Amino acid sequence: MSKKCNGQGIFLSKEANYREMVAGPPPRGGGGGGGGGGAAPAKQLTKAERRALQEAQRKVKEDSKQAGKENEELLAELKLQGLSEDQAREVMNEMLKGEEVEEDDSDDDEVEDLASSTRRWMKEQPEKVAKDAMRDFNMKVRFQGHVDTTPPDHIACILMHIFEEACSGVDLKDAKLQPQKVAKKAEPLLTRWAPLLEPLYEKIDDVLAGTDAVCKAVQEALPEDKAPETARATAQVGCFMALREIDMIEDEDLLTACRRLEPRSKVMDKFIDFLDEDSDEDDD
């Protein structure tokens, strides 16, 4: 037994000697067992470098915290537009991904403006507009290149297209054109789109923003070069009259909208007087 152990010791001793011959002697001044093949000690940072590193780490934490806060605000805004929690998160993730995509300078695809996108979307809808139309509108119009638009912008575009269609069904050159004739054309169109118009208008917190959107729609549906001044004024009153047939805007706010319309015609002044008298009767 002792011979076996002694033989193993001799073998190990020879192996150690061979390794020492190959490696060579350790460098002078080397630490105990450290040798020349060890990793170089890490560089000591100066106070200025440590402060810069700490500042960079703090900035990363702040940016991450701010990004999280902005994402929560964006999520809340999306949900206010009628999206469910899952849909809002899906849209938010797509929007965040979009920020990382480099802009394409090619002019192959022209970007639609809001009015054009709204018109295209309206043409794609079934005859009976769904109750969740606002959600579909947000997904297919607002969040497809018009994220920065607001409910007043949407109301103005939708109403403009409705009033354009209504006015296209009457003879604007008819000197005897009456507002009621235009209103009768607009009423069924407004009734059809009421499932979208009514909840969308409720999203507008500022009364004046809402009334200005209505005025904008009426004016842009009948530009000056499309009809004589008298016919335009008559048709505008007809559009305002038709709005009373759906539960979108209160008469008091409609009255405000008419008063803010400039320039005002005689037929518009008569309609304002009518609304004013009707409001007084309701108060009594």
CSV table of C-alpha atoms in Angstrom, one decimal:
chain,number,residue,atom,x,y,z
A,1,MET,CA,0.0,0.0,0.0
A,2,SER,CA,2.8,2.4,0.9
A,3,LYS,CA,4.6,1.7,-2.4
A,4,LYS,CA,1.6,2.6,-4.3
A,5,CYS,CA,1.2,5.9,-2.6
A,6,ASN,CA,4.9,6.6,-3.0
A,7,GLY,CA,4.7,5.9,-6.7
A,8,GLN,CA,1.8,8.3,-7.1
A,9,GLY,CA,3.8,11.0,-5.3
A,10,ILE,CA,6.8,10.6,-7.5
A,11,PHE,CA,4.5,10.9,-10.6
A,12,LEU,CA,2.9,14.1,-9.4
A,13,SER,CA,6.3,15.6,-8.5
A,14,LYS,CA,7.6,14.9,-12.0
A,15,GLU,CA,4.4,16.4,-13.6
A,16,ALA,CA,4.8,19.6,-11.5
A,17,ASN,CA,8.4,20.0,-12.5
A,18,TYR,CA,7.5,19.6,-16.2
A,19,ARG,CA,4.8,22.3,-15.9
A,20,GLU,CA,7.3,24.6,-14.3
A,21,MET,CA,9.8,24.1,-17.1
A,22,VAL,CA,7.1,24.9,-19.7
A,23,ALA,CA,5.6,27.9,-18.0
A,24,GLY,CA,8.9,29.4,-16.9
A,25,PRO,CA,9.6,31.1,-13.6
A,26,PRO,CA,7.0,33.5,-12.2
A,27,PRO,CA,7.6,37.2,-12.8
A,28,ARG,CA,9.4,39.2,-10.2
A,29,GLY,CA,7.2,41.0,-7.8
A,30,GLY,CA,4.2,38.7,-8.4
A,31,GLY,CA,1.8,38.1,-5.6
A,32,GLY,CA,1.6,34.8,-3.9
A,33,GLY,CA,0.3,32.4,-6.6
A,34,GLY,CA,-1.1,35.3,-8.7
A,35,GLY,CA,1.3,34.7,-11.6
A,36,GLY,CA,1.6,36.8,-14.8
A,37,GLY,CA,-1.4,35.1,-16.4
A,38,GLY,CA,-4.0,36.6,-14.0
A,39,ALA,CA,-6.6,39.3,-15.0
A,40,ALA,CA,-5.5,42.9,-14.7
A,41,PRO,CA,-7.0,44.7,-11.7
A,42,ALA,CA,-10.1,46.8,-12.5
A,43,LYS,CA,-9.4,50.5,-13.1
A,44,GLN,CA,-10.4,52.7,-10.1
A,45,LEU,CA,-13.0,55.3,-11.2
A,46,THR,CA,-12.4,58.9,-10.2
A,47,LYS,CA,-14.9,60.9,-8.3
A,48,ALA,CA,-16.0,62.7,-11.4
A,49,GLU,CA,-16.5,59.4,-13.3
A,50,ARG,CA,-18.5,57.9,-10.4
A,51,ARG,CA,-20.7,61.0,-10.4
A,52,ALA,CA,-21.3,60.8,-14.1
A,53,LEU,CA,-22.1,57.1,-13.9
A,54,GLN,CA,-24.6,57.7,-11.0
A,55,GLU,CA,-26.2,60.6,-13.0
A,56,ALA,CA,-26.6,58.3,-16.0
A,57,GLN,CA,-28.2,55.6,-13.9
A,58,ARG,CA,-30.6,58.1,-12.3
A,59,LYS,CA,-31.5,59.5,-15.7
A,60,VAL,CA,-32.4,56.0,-17.0
A,61,LYS,CA,-34.6,55.3,-14.0
A,62,GLU,CA,-36.4,58.7,-14.4
A,63,ASP,CA,-36.9,58.1,-18.1
A,64,SER,CA,-38.3,54.7,-17.4
A,65,LYS,CA,-40.6,56.1,-14.8
A,66,GLN,CA,-41.8,58.9,-17.1
A,67,ALA,CA,-42.4,56.5,-19.9
A,68,GLY,CA,-44.5,54.4,-17.7
A,69,LYS,CA,-46.6,57.4,-16.6
A,70,GLU,CA,-47.0,58.5,-20.3
A,71,ASN,CA,-48.1,55.0,-21.3
A,72,GLU,CA,-50.8,55.0,-18.5
A,73,GLU,CA,-52.1,58.4,-19.7
A,74,LEU,CA,-52.2,57.1,-23.3
A,75,LEU,CA,-54.1,54.0,-22.2
A,76,ALA,CA,-56.6,56.1,-20.3
A,77,GLU,CA,-57.1,58.3,-23.3
A,78,LEU,CA,-57.7,55.3,-25.6
A,79,LYS,CA,-60.3,53.9,-23.2
A,80,LEU,CA,-62.1,57.2,-23.2
A,81,GLN,CA,-62.4,56.9,-26.9
A,82,GLY,CA,-64.6,53.8,-26.5
A,83,LEU,CA,-62.0,51.1,-26.6
A,84,SER,CA,-62.0,48.1,-24.2
A,85,GLU,CA,-59.0,47.5,-21.9
A,86,ASP,CA,-57.5,44.9,-24.3
A,87,GLN,CA,-58.1,46.9,-27.4
A,88,ALA,CA,-56.6,50.0,-25.8
A,89,ARG,CA,-53.5,48.1,-24.9
A,90,GLU,CA,-53.2,46.6,-28.3
A,91,VAL,CA,-53.5,50.0,-30.0
A,92,MET,CA,-51.0,51.5,-27.5
A,93,ASN,CA,-48.5,48.8,-28.2
A,94,GLU,CA,-48.8,49.3,-32.0
A,95,MET,CA,-48.4,53.1,-31.5
A,96,LEU,CA,-45.2,52.5,-29.4
A,97,LYS,CA,-43.8,50.2,-32.0
A,98,GLY,CA,-44.6,52.8,-34.6
A,99,GLU,CA,-42.3,55.3,-32.8
A,100,GLU,CA,-39.3,53.0,-33.5
A,101,VAL,CA,-39.9,52.7,-37.3
A,102,GLU,CA,-37.9,55.1,-39.4
A,103,GLU,CA,-39.9,57.4,-41.7
A,104,ASP,CA,-40.3,56.4,-45.3
A,105,ASP,CA,-39.5,59.3,-47.6
A,106,SER,CA,-41.1,57.6,-50.6
A,107,ASP,CA,-44.2,59.3,-52.1
A,108,ASP,CA,-45.7,56.0,-53.4
A,109,ASP,CA,-48.6,56.1,-50.9
A,110,GLU,CA,-50.3,59.4,-50.3
A,111,VAL,CA,-51.6,59.9,-46.7
A,112,GLU,CA,-55.3,60.6,-46.5
A,113,ASP,CA,-56.4,63.6,-44.6
A,114,LEU,CA,-59.0,63.1,-41.9
A,115,ALA,CA,-62.0,64.1,-44.1
A,116,SER,CA,-61.0,61.6,-46.8
A,117,SER,CA,-60.4,58.8,-44.3
A,118,THR,CA,-63.8,59.5,-42.7
A,119,ARG,CA,-65.6,59.5,-46.0
A,120,ARG,CA,-64.0,56.2,-47.0
A,121,TRP,CA,-64.9,54.7,-43.7
A,122,MET,CA,-68.5,55.9,-43.9
A,123,LYS,CA,-68.9,54.4,-47.3
A,124,GLU,CA,-67.8,51.0,-46.0
A,125,GLN,CA,-70.4,50.9,-43.2
A,126,PRO,CA,-73.7,48.9,-43.5
A,127,GLU,CA,-77.0,50.6,-44.0
A,128,LYS,CA,-77.8,50.1,-40.3
A,129,VAL,CA,-75.0,51.7,-38.4
A,130,ALA,CA,-73.9,49.5,-35.4
A,131,LYS,CA,-74.1,50.7,-31.8
A,132,ASP,CA,-70.3,50.2,-31.4
A,133,ALA,CA,-69.6,52.3,-34.5
A,134,MET,CA,-67.5,54.8,-32.5
A,135,ARG,CA,-65.1,52.0,-31.5
A,136,ASP,CA,-64.8,50.9,-35.1
A,137,PHE,CA,-64.2,54.5,-36.2
A,138,ASN,CA,-61.4,54.9,-33.7
A,139,MET,CA,-59.7,51.7,-34.8
A,140,LYS,CA,-60.0,52.3,-38.5
A,141,VAL,CA,-59.7,56.1,-38.8
A,142,ARG,CA,-58.4,57.8,-35.8
A,143,PHE,CA,-55.6,55.3,-35.0
A,144,GLN,CA,-54.7,54.8,-38.6
A,145,GLY,CA,-52.8,58.1,-39.1
A,146,HIS,CA,-55.0,60.6,-37.2
A,147,VAL,CA,-54.1,59.9,-33.6
A,148,ASP,CA,-53.8,63.6,-32.7
A,149,THR,CA,-57.4,64.4,-33.9
A,150,THR,CA,-60.2,65.0,-31.3
A,151,PRO,CA,-63.9,64.3,-31.0
A,152,PRO,CA,-64.8,67.9,-32.3
A,153,ASP,CA,-62.7,67.1,-35.4
A,154,HIS,CA,-64.5,63.8,-35.9
A,155,ILE,CA,-68.0,65.4,-35.5
A,156,ALA,CA,-67.2,68.1,-37.9
A,157,CYS,CA,-66.0,65.6,-40.6
A,158,ILE,CA,-69.0,63.2,-40.2
A,159,LEU,CA,-71.6,66.0,-40.2
A,160,MET,CA,-69.9,67.7,-43.2
A,161,HIS,CA,-70.3,64.5,-45.3
A,162,ILE,CA,-73.9,64.1,-44.2
A,163,PHE,CA,-74.8,67.6,-45.0
A,164,GLU,CA,-73.0,67.4,-48.4
A,165,GLU,CA,-75.1,64.3,-49.3
A,166,ALA,CA,-78.3,66.1,-48.1
A,167,CYS,CA,-77.6,69.2,-50.2
A,168,SER,CA,-76.7,67.2,-53.2
A,169,GLY,CA,-80.3,66.0,-53.3
A,170,VAL,CA,-81.8,69.4,-53.8
A,171,ASP,CA,-81.6,72.1,-56.4
A,172,LEU,CA,-79.4,74.8,-54.9
A,173,LYS,CA,-80.2,77.1,-57.8
A,174,ASP,CA,-83.9,77.1,-57.0
A,175,ALA,CA,-84.8,80.6,-56.0
A,176,LYS,CA,-87.8,79.3,-54.0
A,177,LEU,CA,-85.7,76.7,-52.0
A,178,GLN,CA,-87.0,76.3,-48.5
A,179,PRO,CA,-85.0,75.1,-45.4
A,180,GLN,CA,-87.6,72.4,-44.8
A,181,LYS,CA,-86.7,70.7,-48.1
A,182,VAL,CA,-83.0,70.4,-47.1
A,183,ALA,CA,-84.0,69.3,-43.6
A,184,LYS,CA,-86.1,66.5,-45.0
A,185,LYS,CA,-83.1,65.2,-46.9
A,186,ALA,CA,-80.8,65.5,-43.9
A,187,GLU,CA,-83.0,64.0,-41.3
A,188,PRO,CA,-82.9,60.3,-42.4
A,189,LEU,CA,-79.1,60.6,-42.8
A,190,LEU,CA,-78.7,62.0,-39.3
A,191,THR,CA,-81.0,59.3,-37.9
A,192,ARG,CA,-78.9,56.6,-39.6
A,193,TRP,CA,-75.7,57.9,-38.1
A,194,ALA,CA,-77.2,58.8,-34.7
A,195,PRO,CA,-75.6,55.6,-33.1
A,196,LEU,CA,-72.2,57.2,-33.8
A,197,LEU,CA,-73.0,61.0,-33.6
A,198,GLU,CA,-74.7,60.9,-30.2
A,199,PRO,CA,-72.1,59.2,-28.1
A,200,LEU,CA,-69.3,60.9,-30.0
A,201,TYR,CA,-70.7,64.3,-29.3
A,202,GLU,CA,-70.9,63.4,-25.6
A,203,LYS,CA,-67.1,63.1,-25.6
A,204,ILE,CA,-66.9,66.8,-26.1
A,205,ASP,CA,-66.5,68.5,-22.7
A,206,ASP,CA,-66.4,72.1,-24.0
A,207,VAL,CA,-69.8,73.3,-25.2
A,208,LEU,CA,-68.2,75.9,-27.5
A,209,ALA,CA,-65.9,73.3,-29.0
A,210,GLY,CA,-68.9,71.2,-29.9
A,211,THR,CA,-71.0,74.1,-31.3
A,212,ASP,CA,-68.0,75.3,-33.4
A,213,ALA,CA,-67.6,71.8,-34.8
A,214,VAL,CA,-71.2,71.9,-35.9
A,215,CYS,CA,-70.8,75.3,-37.5
A,216,LYS,CA,-67.7,74.2,-39.3
A,217,ALA,CA,-69.5,71.2,-40.7
A,218,VAL,CA,-72.4,73.3,-42.0
A,219,GLN,CA,-70.1,75.9,-43.6
A,220,GLU,CA,-67.7,73.4,-45.2
A,221,ALA,CA,-70.5,71.3,-46.6
A,222,LEU,CA,-71.6,74.3,-48.6
A,223,PRO,CA,-68.6,76.3,-49.8
A,224,GLU,CA,-69.2,79.6,-51.4
A,225,ASP,CA,-68.3,78.4,-54.9
A,226,LYS,CA,-71.0,75.6,-54.8
A,227,ALA,CA,-74.1,77.6,-54.5
A,228,PRO,CA,-75.5,81.2,-54.6
A,229,GLU,CA,-75.4,83.1,-51.3
A,230,THR,CA,-79.2,82.9,-50.7
A,231,ALA,CA,-79.3,79.2,-51.4
A,232,ARG,CA,-76.4,78.5,-49.1
A,233,ALA,CA,-78.0,80.4,-46.3
A,234,THR,CA,-81.3,78.5,-46.8
A,235,ALA,CA,-79.5,75.2,-46.9
A,236,GLN,CA,-77.5,75.9,-43.7
A,237,VAL,CA,-80.7,76.6,-41.8
A,238,GLY,CA,-82.1,73.3,-43.1
A,239,CYS,CA,-79.1,71.5,-41.8
A,240,PHE,CA,-79.5,73.0,-38.3
A,241,MET,CA,-83.2,72.2,-38.3
A,242,ALA,CA,-82.5,68.6,-39.1
A,243,LEU,CA,-80.1,68.3,-36.1
A,244,ARG,CA,-83.1,68.7,-33.8
A,245,GLU,CA,-84.4,65.3,-34.9
A,246,ILE,CA,-81.6,63.4,-33.1
A,247,ASP,CA,-80.5,63.5,-29.5
A,248,MET,CA,-77.1,64.9,-30.2
A,249,ILE,CA,-77.2,68.6,-29.3
A,250,GLU,CA,-79.5,70.5,-27.1
A,251,ASP,CA,-81.6,73.4,-28.5
A,252,GLU,CA,-79.8,75.8,-26.3
A,253,ASP,CA,-76.4,74.7,-27.6
A,254,LEU,CA,-77.8,74.7,-31.2
A,255,LEU,CA,-78.9,78.3,-30.6
A,256,THR,CA,-75.4,79.1,-29.5
A,257,ALA,CA,-74.0,77.5,-32.7
A,258,CYS,CA,-76.3,79.5,-34.9
A,259,ARG,CA,-75.4,82.8,-33.2
A,260,ARG,CA,-71.7,82.0,-33.6
A,261,LEU,CA,-72.1,81.5,-37.4
A,262,GLU,CA,-70.6,84.4,-39.4
A,263,PRO,CA,-71.8,86.0,-41.6
A,264,ARG,CA,-75.4,85.5,-40.7
A,265,SER,CA,-78.2,85.7,-43.2
A,266,LYS,CA,-81.8,87.0,-42.7
A,267,VAL,CA,-83.1,83.4,-42.8
A,268,MET,CA,-80.7,82.4,-40.1
A,269,ASP,CA,-81.8,85.3,-37.9
A,270,LYS,CA,-85.4,84.1,-38.3
A,271,PHE,CA,-84.3,80.6,-37.2
A,272,ILE,CA,-82.5,82.0,-34.3
A,273,ASP,CA,-85.6,83.9,-33.2
A,274,PHE,CA,-87.6,80.7,-33.5
A,275,LEU,CA,-85.2,78.8,-31.3
A,276,ASP,CA,-85.1,81.6,-28.8
A,277,GLU,CA,-88.9,81.7,-28.6
A,278,ASP,CA,-89.1,78.0,-28.3
A,279,SER,CA,-86.6,78.0,-25.5
A,280,ASP,CA,-88.5,80.6,-23.6
A,281,GLU,CA,-91.7,78.5,-23.9
A,282,ASP,CA,-89.9,75.5,-22.5
A,283,ASP,CA,-88.7,77.6,-19.6
A,284,ASP,CA,-92.3,78.7,-18.9
